Tab-separated table of C-alpha atoms in Angstrom:
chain	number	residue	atom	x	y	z
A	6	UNK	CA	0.000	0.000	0.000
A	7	UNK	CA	1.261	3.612	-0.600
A	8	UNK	CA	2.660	5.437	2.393
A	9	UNK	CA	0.936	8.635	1.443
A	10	UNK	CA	-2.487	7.583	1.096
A	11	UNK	CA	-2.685	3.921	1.894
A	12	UNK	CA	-4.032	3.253	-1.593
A	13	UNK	CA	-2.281	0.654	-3.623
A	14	UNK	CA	1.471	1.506	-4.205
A	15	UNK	CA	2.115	4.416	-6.637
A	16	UNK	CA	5.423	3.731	-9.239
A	17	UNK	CA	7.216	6.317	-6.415
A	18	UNK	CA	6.435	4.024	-3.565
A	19	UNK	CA	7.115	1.040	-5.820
A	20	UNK	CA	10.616	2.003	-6.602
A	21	UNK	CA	11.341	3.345	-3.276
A	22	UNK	CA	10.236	-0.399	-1.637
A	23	UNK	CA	12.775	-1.818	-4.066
A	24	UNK	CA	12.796	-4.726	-6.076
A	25	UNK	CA	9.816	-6.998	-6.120
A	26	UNK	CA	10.107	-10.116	-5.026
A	27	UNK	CA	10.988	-12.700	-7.710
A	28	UNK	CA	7.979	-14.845	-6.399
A	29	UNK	CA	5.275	-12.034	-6.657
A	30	UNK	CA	6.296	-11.744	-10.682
A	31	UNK	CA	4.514	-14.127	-12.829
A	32	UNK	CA	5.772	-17.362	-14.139
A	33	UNK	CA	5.781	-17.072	-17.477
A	34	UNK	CA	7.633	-13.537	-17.246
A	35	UNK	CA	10.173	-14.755	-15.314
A	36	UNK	CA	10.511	-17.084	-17.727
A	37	UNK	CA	10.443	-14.868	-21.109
A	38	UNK	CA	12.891	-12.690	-18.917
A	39	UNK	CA	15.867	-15.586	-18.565
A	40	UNK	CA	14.821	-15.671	-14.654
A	41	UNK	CA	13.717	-18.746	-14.304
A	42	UNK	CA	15.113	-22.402	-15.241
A	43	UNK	CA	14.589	-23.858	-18.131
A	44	UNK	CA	11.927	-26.156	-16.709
A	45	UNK	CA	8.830	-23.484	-16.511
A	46	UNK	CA	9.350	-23.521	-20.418
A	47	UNK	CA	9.339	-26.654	-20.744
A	48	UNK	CA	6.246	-27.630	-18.763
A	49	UNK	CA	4.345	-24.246	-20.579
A	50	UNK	CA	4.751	-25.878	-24.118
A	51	UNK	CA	3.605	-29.543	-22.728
A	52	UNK	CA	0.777	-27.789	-20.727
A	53	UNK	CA	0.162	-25.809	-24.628
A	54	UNK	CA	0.789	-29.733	-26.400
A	55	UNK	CA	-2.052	-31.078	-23.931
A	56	UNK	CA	-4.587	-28.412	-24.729
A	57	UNK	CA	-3.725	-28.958	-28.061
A	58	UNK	CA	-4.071	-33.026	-28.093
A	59	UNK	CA	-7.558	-31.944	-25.675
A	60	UNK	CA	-9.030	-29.832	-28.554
A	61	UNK	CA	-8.002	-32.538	-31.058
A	62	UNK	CA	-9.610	-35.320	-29.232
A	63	UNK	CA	-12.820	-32.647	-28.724
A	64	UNK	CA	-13.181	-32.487	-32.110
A	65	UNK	CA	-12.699	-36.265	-33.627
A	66	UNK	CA	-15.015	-36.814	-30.840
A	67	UNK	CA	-17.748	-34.286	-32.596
A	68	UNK	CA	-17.034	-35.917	-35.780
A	69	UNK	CA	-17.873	-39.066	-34.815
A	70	UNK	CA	-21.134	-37.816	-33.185
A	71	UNK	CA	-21.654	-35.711	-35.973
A	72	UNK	CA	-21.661	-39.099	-38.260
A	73	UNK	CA	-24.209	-40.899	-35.430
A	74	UNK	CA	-26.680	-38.244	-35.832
A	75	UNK	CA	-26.940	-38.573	-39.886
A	76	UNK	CA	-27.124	-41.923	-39.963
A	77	UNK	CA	-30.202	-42.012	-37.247
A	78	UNK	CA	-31.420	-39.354	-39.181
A	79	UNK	CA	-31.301	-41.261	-42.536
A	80	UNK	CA	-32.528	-44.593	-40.870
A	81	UNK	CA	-35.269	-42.806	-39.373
A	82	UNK	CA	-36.497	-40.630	-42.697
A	83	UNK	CA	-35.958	-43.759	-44.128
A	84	UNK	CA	-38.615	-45.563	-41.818
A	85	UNK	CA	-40.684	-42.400	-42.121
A	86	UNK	CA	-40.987	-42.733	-46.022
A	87	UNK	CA	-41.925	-46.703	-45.628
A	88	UNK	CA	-44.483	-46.229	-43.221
A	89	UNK	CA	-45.812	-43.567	-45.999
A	90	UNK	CA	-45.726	-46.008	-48.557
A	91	UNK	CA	-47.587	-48.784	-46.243
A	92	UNK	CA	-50.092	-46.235	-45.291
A	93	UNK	CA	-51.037	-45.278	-48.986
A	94	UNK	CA	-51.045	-48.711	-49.744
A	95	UNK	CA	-53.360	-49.463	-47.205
A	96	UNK	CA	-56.112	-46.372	-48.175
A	97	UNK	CA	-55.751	-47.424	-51.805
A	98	UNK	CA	-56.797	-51.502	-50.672
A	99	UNK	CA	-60.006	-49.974	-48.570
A	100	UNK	CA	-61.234	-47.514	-50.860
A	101	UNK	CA	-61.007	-50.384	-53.649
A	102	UNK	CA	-62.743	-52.360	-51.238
A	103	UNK	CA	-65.234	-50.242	-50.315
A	104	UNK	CA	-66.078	-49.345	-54.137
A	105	UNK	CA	-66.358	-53.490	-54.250
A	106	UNK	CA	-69.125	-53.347	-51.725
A	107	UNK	CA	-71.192	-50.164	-52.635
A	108	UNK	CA	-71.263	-52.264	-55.897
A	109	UNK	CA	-72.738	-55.054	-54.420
A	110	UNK	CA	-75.197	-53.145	-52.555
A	111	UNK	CA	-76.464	-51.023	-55.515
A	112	UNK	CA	-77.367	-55.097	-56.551
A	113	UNK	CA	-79.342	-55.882	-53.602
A	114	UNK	CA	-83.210	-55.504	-53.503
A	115	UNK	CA	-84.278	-52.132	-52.680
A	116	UNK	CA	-86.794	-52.860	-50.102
A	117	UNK	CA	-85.493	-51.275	-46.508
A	118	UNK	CA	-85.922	-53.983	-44.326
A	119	UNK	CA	-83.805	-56.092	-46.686
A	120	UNK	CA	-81.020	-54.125	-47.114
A	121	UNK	CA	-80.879	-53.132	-42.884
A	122	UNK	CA	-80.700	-57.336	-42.755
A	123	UNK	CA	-77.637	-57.571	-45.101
A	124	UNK	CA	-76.153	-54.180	-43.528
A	125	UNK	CA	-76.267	-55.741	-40.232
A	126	UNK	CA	-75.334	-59.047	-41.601
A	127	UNK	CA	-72.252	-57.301	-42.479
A	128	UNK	CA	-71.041	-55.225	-39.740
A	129	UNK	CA	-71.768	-58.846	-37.413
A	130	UNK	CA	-69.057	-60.270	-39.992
A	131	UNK	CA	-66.840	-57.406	-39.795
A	132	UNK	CA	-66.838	-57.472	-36.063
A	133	UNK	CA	-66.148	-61.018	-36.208
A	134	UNK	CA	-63.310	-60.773	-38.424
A	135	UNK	CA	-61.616	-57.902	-36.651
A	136	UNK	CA	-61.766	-60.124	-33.120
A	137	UNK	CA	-59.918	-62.841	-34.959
A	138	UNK	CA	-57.203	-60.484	-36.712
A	139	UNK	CA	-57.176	-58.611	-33.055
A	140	UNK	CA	-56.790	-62.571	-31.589
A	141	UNK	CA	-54.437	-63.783	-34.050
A	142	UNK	CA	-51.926	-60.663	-33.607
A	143	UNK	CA	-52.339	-60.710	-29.911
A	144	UNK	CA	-50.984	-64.494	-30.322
A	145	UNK	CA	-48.131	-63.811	-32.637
């Protein structure tokens, strides 16, 4: 602190206190400045190789995740555009089925009564079929 004002030492103070002390200078000056061994160099540029070989490793690392991430994201587009396809496939098959059956209903006998009995007849076959398709998949 300065003797005049207590505040942190002024450059008057600071040459009138003398020399610093060599351990209040920092490493690597001492170092650039020929005060210090060899040594401090020498573990700066491994500390400098080891963030070097870090940053390396970081980014193979990100590379390799990189390469993850498009290939889930091709296998899963991929999947996407098959279940597309399936889907189509499958509203194509009922809407040529259910152009079969208005067909065969513009051939049944116009009275009411008969064509509830046949609606009904079908929807009690429907049901039936889709509790043995629910059955069978249940069982495989």
């Amino acid at each position: 602190m300065c003797r005049a004002d207590g505040d942190p030492l002024c450059a008057e103070c600071r040459m009138a206190a003398g020399p610093a002390p060599p351990e209040w200078e920092p490493r690597w000056r001492r170092a650039l400045r020929g005060k210090e061994n060899k040594g401090s160099v020498e573990i700066m540029r491994k500390d400098l190789n080891d963030a070097r070989d870090l940053h390396g490793q970081a980014e193979s690392a990100a590379a390799v995740w990189k390469g993850h991430v498009m290939d889930r994201r091709k296998k899963a587009l991929t999947d996407y555009r098959k279940l597309r396809a399936f889907f189509a496939e499958e509203e194509e098959h009922f809407l040529q089925e259910a152009g079969k059956e208005e067909g065969a209903l513009e051939d049944e006998p116009a009275d009411p009564a008969e064509r509830f009995r046949s609606l009904l007849q079908a929807v009690l076959e429907l049901e039936k079929k889709h509790r043995s398709l629910g059955l069978s998949m249940l069982l495989q």
